[in-house]
Coordinates of C-alpha atoms in Angstrom, one line a residue:
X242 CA -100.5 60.5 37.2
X243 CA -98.4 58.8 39.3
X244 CA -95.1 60.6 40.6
X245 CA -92.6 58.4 39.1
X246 CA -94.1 59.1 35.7
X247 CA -94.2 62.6 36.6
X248 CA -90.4 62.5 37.5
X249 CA -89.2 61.0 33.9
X250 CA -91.4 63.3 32.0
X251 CA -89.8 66.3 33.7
X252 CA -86.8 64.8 33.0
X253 CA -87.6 64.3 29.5
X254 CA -88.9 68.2 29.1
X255 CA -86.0 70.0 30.8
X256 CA -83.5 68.6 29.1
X257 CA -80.8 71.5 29.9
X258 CA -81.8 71.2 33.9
X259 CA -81.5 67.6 33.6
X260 CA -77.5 67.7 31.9
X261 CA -76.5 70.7 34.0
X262 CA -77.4 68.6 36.9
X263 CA -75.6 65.3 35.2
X264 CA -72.4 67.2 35.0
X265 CA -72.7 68.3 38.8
X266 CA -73.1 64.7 39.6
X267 CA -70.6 63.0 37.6
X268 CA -67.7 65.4 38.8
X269 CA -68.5 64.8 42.6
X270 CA -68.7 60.8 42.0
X271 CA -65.8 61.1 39.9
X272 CA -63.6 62.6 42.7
X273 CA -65.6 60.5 45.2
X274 CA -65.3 57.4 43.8
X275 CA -61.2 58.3 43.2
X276 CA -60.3 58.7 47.1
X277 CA -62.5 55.5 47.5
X278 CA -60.3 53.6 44.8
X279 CA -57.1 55.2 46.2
X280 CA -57.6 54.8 49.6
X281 CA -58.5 50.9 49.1
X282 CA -55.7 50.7 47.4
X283 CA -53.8 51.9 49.7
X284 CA -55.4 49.6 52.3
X285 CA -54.8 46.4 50.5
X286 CA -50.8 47.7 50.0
X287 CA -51.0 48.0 53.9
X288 CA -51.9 44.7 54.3
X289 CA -49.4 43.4 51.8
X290 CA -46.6 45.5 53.6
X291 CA -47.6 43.9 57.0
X292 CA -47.2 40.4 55.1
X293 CA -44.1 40.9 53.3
X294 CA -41.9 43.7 55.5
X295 CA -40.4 40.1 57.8
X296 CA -40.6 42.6 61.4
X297 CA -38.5 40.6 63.2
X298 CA -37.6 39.9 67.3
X299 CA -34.4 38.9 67.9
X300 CA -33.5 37.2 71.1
X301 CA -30.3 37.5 71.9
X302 CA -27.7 38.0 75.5
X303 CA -28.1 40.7 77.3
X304 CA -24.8 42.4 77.0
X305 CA -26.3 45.9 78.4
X306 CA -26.9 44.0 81.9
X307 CA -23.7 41.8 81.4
X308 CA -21.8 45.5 81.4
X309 CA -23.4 46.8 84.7
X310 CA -22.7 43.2 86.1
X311 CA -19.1 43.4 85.7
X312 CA -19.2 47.3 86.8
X313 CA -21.0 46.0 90.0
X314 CA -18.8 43.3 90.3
X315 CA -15.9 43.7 92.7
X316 CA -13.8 41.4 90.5
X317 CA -10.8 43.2 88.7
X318 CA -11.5 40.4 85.6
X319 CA -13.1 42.6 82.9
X320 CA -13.7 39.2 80.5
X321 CA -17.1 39.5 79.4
X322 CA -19.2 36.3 79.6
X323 CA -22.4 35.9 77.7
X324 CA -25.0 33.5 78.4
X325 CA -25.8 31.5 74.9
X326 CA -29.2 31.1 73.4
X327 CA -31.4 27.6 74.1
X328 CA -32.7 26.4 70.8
X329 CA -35.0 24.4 72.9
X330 CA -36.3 27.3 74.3
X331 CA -36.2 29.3 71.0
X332 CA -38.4 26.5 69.6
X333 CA -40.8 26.8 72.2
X334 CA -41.0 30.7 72.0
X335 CA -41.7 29.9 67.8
X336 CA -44.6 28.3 68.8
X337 CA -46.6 31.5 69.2
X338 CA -48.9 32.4 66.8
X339 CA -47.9 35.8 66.2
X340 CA -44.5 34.1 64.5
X341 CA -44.7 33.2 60.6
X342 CA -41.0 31.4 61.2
X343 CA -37.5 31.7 62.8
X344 CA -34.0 31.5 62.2
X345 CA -31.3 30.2 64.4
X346 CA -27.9 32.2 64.2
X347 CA -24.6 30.7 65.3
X348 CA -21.3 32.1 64.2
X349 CA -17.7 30.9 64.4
X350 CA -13.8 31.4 62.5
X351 CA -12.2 28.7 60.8
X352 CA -8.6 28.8 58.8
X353 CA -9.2 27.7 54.9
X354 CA -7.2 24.2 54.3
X355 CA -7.6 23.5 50.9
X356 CA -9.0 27.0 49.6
X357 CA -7.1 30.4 49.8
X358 CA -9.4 33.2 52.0
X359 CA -9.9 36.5 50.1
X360 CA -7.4 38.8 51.7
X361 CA -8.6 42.5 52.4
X362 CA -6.0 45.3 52.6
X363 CA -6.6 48.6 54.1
X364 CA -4.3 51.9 54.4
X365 CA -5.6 52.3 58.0
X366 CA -3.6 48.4 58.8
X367 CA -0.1 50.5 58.3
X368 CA 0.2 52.2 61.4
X369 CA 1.1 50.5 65.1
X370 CA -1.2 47.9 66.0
X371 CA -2.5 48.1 70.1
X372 CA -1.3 45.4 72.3
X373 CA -2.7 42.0 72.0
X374 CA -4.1 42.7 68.3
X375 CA -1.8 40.4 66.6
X376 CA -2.0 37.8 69.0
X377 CA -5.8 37.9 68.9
X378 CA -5.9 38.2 64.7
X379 CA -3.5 34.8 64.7
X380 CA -6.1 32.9 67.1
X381 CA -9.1 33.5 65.1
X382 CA -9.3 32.2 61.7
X383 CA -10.2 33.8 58.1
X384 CA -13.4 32.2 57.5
X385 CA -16.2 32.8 59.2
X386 CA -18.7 29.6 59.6
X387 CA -22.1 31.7 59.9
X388 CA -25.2 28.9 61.1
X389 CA -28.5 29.6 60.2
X390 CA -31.8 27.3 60.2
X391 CA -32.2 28.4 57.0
X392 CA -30.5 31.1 54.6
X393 CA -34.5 31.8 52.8
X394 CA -33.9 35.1 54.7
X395 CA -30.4 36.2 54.6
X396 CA -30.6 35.3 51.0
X397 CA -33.2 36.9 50.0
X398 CA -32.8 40.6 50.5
X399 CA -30.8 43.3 48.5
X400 CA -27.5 42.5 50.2
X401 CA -26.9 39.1 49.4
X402 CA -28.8 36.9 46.8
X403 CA -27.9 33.0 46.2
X404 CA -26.9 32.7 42.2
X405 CA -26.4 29.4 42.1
X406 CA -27.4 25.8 43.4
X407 CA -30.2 26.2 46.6
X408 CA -30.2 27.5 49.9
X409 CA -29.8 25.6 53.3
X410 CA -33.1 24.4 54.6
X411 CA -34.0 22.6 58.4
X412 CA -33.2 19.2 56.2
X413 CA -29.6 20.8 56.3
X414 CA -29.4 20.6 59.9
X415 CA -26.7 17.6 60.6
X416 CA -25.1 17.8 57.7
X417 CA -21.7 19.7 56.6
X418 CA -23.4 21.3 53.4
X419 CA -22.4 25.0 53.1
X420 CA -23.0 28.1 50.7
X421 CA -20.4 30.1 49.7
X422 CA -19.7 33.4 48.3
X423 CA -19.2 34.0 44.3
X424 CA -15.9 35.5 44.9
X425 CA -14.7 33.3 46.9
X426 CA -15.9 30.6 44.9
X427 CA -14.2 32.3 41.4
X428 CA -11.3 32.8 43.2
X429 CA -10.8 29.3 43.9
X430 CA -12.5 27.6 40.7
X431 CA -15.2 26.0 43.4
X432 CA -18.4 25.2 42.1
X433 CA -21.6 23.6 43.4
X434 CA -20.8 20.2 44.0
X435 CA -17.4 20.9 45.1
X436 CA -15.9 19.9 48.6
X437 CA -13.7 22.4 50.4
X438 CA -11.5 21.5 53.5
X439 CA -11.1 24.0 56.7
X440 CA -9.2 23.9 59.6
X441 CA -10.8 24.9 63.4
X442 CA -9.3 26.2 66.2
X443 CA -8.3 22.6 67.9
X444 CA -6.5 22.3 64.7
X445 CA -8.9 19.6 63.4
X446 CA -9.7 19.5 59.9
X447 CA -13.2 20.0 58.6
X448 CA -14.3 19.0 55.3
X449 CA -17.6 21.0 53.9
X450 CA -19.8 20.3 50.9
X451 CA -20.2 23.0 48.7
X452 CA -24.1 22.9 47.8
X453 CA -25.2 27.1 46.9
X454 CA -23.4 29.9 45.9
X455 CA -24.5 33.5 46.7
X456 CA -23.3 37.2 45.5
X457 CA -22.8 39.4 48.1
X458 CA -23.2 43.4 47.7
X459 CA -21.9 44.9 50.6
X460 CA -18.3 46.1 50.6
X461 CA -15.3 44.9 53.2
X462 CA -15.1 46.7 56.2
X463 CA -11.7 49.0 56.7
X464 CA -11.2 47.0 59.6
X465 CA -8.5 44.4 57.9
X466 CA -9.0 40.8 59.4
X467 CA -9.8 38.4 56.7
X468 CA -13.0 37.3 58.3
X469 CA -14.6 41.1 57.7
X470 CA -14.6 40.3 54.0
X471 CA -18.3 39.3 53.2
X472 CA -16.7 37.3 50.7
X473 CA -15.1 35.1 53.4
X474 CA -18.8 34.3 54.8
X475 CA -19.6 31.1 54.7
X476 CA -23.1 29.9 55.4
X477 CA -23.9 26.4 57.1
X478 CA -26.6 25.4 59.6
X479 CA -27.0 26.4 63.1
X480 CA -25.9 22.4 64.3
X481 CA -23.1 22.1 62.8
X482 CA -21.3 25.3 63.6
X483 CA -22.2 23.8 67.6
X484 CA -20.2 20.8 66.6
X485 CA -17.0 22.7 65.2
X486 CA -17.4 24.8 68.8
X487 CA -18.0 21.7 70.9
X488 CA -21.3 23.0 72.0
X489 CA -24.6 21.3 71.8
X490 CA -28.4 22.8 71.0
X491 CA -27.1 26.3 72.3
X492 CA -27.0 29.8 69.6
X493 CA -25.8 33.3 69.5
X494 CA -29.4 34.6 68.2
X495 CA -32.9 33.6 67.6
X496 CA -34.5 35.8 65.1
X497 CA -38.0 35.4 64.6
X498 CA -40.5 36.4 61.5
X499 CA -43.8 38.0 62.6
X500 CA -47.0 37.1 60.8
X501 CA -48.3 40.6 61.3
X502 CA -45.3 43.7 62.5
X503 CA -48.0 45.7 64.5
X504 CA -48.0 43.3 66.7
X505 CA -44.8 42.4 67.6
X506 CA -45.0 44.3 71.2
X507 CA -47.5 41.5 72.0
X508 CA -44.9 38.6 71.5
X509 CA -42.4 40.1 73.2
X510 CA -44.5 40.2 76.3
X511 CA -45.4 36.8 75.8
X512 CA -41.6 35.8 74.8
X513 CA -40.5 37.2 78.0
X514 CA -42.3 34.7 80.4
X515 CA -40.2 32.2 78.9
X516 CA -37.1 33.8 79.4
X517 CA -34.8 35.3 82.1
X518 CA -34.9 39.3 81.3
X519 CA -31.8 39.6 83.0
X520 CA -29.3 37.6 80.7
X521 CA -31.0 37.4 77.8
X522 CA -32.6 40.5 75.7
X523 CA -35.4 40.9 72.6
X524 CA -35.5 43.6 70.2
X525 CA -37.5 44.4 67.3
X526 CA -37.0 45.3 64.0
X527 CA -39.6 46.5 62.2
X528 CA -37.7 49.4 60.3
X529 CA -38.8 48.1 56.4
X530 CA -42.6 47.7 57.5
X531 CA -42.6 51.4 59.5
X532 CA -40.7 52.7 56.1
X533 CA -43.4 51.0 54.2
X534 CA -46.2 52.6 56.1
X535 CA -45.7 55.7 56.7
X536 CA -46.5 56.8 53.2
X537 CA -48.6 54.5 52.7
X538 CA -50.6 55.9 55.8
X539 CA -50.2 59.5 54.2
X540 CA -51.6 58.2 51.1
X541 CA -54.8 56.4 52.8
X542 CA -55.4 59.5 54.7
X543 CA -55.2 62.1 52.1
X544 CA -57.9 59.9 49.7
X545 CA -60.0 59.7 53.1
X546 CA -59.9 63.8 53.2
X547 CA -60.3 63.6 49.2
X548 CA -63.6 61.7 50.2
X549 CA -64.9 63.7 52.6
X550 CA -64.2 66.9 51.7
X551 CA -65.5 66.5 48.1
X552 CA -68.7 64.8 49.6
X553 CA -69.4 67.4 51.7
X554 CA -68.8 70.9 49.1
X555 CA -70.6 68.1 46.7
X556 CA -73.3 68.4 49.0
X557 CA -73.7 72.2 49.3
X558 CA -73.4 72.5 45.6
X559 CA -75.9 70.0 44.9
X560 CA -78.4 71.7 47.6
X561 CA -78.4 74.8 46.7
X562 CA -79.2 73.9 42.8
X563 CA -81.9 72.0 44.1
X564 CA -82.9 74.9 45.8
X565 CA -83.2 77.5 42.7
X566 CA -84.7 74.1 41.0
X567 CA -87.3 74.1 43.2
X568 CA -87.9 78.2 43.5
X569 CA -88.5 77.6 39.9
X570 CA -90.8 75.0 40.3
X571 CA -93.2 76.3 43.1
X572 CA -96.5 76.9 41.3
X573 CA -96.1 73.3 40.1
X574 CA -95.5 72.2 43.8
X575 CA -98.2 74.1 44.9
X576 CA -100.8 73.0 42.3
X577 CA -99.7 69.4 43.2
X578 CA -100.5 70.0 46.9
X579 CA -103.8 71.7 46.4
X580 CA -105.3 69.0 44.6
X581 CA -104.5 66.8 47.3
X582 CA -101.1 65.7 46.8
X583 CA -99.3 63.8 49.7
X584 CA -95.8 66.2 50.6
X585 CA -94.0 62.9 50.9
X586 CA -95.0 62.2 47.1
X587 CA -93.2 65.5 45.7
X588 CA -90.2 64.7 47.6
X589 CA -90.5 61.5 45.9
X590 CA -90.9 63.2 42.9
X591 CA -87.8 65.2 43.6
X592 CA -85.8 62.6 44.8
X593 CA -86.9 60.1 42.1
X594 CA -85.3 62.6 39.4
X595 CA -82.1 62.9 40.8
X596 CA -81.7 58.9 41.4
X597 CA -82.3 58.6 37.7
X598 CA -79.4 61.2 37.2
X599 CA -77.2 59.6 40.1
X600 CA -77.6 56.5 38.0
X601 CA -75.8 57.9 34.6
X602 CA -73.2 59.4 37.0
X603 CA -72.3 57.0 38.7
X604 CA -72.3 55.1 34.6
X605 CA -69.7 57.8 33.8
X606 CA -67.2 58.3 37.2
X607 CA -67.4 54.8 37.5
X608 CA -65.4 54.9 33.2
X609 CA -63.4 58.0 34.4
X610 CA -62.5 57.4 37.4
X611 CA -59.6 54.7 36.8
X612 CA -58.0 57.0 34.8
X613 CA -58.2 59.8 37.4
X614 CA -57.8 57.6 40.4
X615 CA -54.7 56.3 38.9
X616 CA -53.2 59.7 38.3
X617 CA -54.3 61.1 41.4
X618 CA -52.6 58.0 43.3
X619 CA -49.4 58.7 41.3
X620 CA -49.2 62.5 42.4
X621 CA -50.0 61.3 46.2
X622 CA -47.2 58.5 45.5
X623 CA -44.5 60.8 44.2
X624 CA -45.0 63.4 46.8
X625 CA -45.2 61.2 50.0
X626 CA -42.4 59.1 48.5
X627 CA -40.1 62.1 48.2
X628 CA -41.0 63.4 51.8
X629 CA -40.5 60.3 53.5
X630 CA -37.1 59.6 51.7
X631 CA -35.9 63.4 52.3
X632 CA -37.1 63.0 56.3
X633 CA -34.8 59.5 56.1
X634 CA -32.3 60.7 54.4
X635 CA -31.6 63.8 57.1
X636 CA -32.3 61.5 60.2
X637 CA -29.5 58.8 59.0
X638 CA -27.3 61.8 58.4
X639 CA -28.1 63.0 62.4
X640 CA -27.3 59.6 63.5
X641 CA -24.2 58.3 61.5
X642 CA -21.1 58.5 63.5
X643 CA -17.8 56.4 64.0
X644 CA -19.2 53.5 66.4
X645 CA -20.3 50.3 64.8
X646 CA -24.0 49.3 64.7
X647 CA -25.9 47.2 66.3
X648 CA -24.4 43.1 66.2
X649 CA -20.9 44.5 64.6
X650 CA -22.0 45.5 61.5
X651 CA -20.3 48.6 59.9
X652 CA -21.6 51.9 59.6
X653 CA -21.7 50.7 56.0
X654 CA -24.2 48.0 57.4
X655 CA -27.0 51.1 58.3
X656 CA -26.3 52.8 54.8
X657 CA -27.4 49.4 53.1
X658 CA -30.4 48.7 55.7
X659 CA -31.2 52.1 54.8
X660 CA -30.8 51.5 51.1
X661 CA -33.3 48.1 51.3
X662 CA -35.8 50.2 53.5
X663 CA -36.1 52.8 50.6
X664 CA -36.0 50.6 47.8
X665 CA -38.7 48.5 49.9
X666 CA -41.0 51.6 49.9
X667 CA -40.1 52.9 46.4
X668 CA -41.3 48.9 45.6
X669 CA -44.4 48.9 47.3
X670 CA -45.4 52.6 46.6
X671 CA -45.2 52.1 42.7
X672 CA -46.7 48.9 43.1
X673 CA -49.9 50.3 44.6
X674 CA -52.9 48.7 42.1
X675 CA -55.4 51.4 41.7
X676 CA -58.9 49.6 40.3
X677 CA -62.5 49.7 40.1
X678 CA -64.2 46.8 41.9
X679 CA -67.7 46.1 42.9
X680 CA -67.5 47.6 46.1
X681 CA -66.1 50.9 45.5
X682 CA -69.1 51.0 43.4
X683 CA -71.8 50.4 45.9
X684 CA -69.6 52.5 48.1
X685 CA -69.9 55.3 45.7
X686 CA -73.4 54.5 45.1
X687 CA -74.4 55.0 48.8
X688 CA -72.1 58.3 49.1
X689 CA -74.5 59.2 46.3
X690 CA -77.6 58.4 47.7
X691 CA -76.4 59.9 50.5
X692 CA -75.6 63.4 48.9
X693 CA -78.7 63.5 46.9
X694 CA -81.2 62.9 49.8
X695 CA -79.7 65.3 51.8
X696 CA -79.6 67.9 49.1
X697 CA -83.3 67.4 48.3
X698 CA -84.2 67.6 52.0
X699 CA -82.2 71.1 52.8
X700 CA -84.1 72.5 49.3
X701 CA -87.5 71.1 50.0
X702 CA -87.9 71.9 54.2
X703 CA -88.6 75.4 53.5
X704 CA -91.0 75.4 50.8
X705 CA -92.9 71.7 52.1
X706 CA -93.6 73.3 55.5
X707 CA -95.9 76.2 54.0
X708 CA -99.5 75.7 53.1
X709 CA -100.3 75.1 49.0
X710 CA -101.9 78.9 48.9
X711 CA -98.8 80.6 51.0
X712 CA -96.8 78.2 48.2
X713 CA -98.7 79.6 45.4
X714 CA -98.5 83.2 46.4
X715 CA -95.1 83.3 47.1

């Protein structure tokens, strides 16, 4: 009789041995097999966060060194200059291949001609205004002309969404289409299609094509100057806001898309060689992806513990019923040896049993463990979700104060970075697809094989080494 046959007919006879040890198995894979699922998951929403969070670089002029320049300099001028951005050199710093794409930002004011410019109001405007404010509010218009490449980006996020029409693409780029702001477009009964006139600062009258409209969400700054409104935004490219200024291929920013956030260091220390450190500065944003992976990590490595930590008391359980198994069984291990029985052939024997019961286990944790996977990753979810919002929550409290942020925006402008970060993560964290696929189950399959062959090595060891009459007499 052959070993194999001997395994299924012991199988067969001790039936309550044989579901005892079913049991065992199935609620280790179970567990097993729902880290596995989880921290996969998990994995796969890592890599979707590193597609999909838009880190960006932004080069822009280096106002911190501008500063100390005009401290050093013995001049009593205090005007501060700033060196504008190349496009040509921007284009040749977007050919790296750690950028997915890149916008060009150029900004400037314009007076409305034909259109009235939504007027903001603020109690804080009543008292005296410091000298020079008025002549400097006249001088600058109540529009503000924002360039862009393209608005896919800064249209495309919680604080302003286009609702109407279509964005401006790089086929936009010498032409005087534009996208304005609902508001400001209900206000003056514009639609997409209509043409608006506005007037620059040489007094020379512009006229714009009205092509997309967008709703913006954030509020008006308490600042009071027309311009501040976000309703009084007007989007057009890059190009022609250099013509309205008289400039030519030259911007106020370069921001530029990473194809993968982590590695964003690595183009800035390529960037760099193409650019003089000294007037001109590159920062990273990478705020939505870091908010994104930080519980994200906490989830991956809390299945990973679930993994290892259930494999290993799995383990110890598993060995030490194999070990009152085979106390139980030692006449029939000695009988087997003295009739010349090969020691490798019981431990096949052994091992060939609990393979058959792996196999049903693995049957069942394989139908449970969706359900428990899923409702695990939930729990894991909820908690690290909370944390993480709580610890950003109390660090934006530390670090609000009274000075703007950085590029001019309000303090409101970090409350609604803050706001897209969270709902970002809340996004991606209950978006995290928890399912069985082939290779969790070979995965679980090997942590099984793994488990049972250590389990009938520890119980076997001692009784194997011993000759068949010690075995017999014990």
């Amino acid at each position: 009789m052959n070993f194999i046959k001997r395994a299924f007919l012991n199988i067969k006879e001790k039936k309550g041995r044989s579901i005892l040890l079913l049991l065992v198995m199935s609620a280790i894979l179970l567990f097993v097999l729902s880290g596995i699922i989880i921290q996969n998951a998990a994995k796969s929403a890592i890599a979707t966060a590193k597609e999909s969070s838009n880190a960006t670089v932004t080069l822009t002029a280096n106002r911190e060194q501008a500063f100390k320049n005009i401290r050093k300099s013995k001049s009593k001028s205090t005007t501060l200059s700033l060196p504008s951005v190349s496009i040509a050199t921007a284009k040749k710093i977007a050919k790296s291949s750690y950028v997915k794409s890149y916008n060009v930002t150029n900004s400037t004011t314009v007076n409305a001609k034909s259109f009235t410019a939504i007027k903001t109001s603020s109690s804080s405007q009543s008292g005296p205004s410091m000298g020079g404010n008025n002549k400097s509010q006249s001088s600058s218009g109540d529009i503000t002309l924002s360039g862009v490449s393209s608005t896919s980006t800064v249209l495309s996020s919680s604080s302003a969404k286009l609702v109407s029409g279509r964005g401006l693409t790089v086929s936009d780029a010498n032409t005087n289409n534009v996208v304005i702001e609902k508001e400001l477009a209900k206000d003056n009964s514009l639609k997409v299609g209509s043409t608006i006139k506005v007037k620059d600062t040489d007094d020379k009258v512009r006229t714009l094509k009205v092509v997309g409209i967008y709703k913006a969400s954030s509020t008006a700054s308490s600042g009071g100057m027309g311009q501040s409104d976000p309703g009084n935004t007007i989007y057009t490219s890059a190009q022609y806001v250099n013509k309205v200024k008289g400039t030519t291929g030259k911007a106020e920013s370069v921001t530029f898309i990473m194809n993968n956030p982590a590695k964003a260091s690595a183009f800035i220390k390529q960037a760099k060689k193409l650019i003089s450190t000294s007037k001109f500065s590159l920062t990273t944003d990478d705020s939505t992806y870091q908010s994104l992976l930080t519980p994200l990590n906490n989830v991956k490595s809390f299945a990973n513990k679930i993994v290892w930590l259930v494999t290993i008391a799995g383990t110890i359980i598993l060995a030490l019923i194999v070990i009152l198994m085979i106390r139980e069984r030692r006449y029939e291990i000695g009988v087997l040896l003295s009739m010349g029985e090969k020691r490798w052939k019981v431990i096949s024997q052994f091992f060939t049993e609990m393979f058959v019961v792996l196999i049903f286990s693995t049957i069942i944790a394989v139908i449970g463990g969706g359900f428990v996977g899923n409702y695990m990753s939930k729990e894991l979810v909820s908690q690290s979700s909370s944390t993480t919002t709580s610890t950003m929550t109390v660090s934006s409290g530390q670090s609000q104060g009274g000075a703007p942020t950085q590029g001019g925006m309000p303090n409101g402008g970090g409350a609604t970075q803050q706001g897209q970060n969270t709902g970002s993560q809340q996004s991606s964290l209950s978006n995290l697809e928890v399912s069985v696929d082939l290779m969790s189950i070979l995965e679980l399959f090997g942590f099984g094989l793994v488990i049972i062959l250590i389990a009938i090595l520890a119980g076997t060891v001692n009784v194997l080494r011993l000759e068949p009459k010690k075995i017999l007499i014990l």
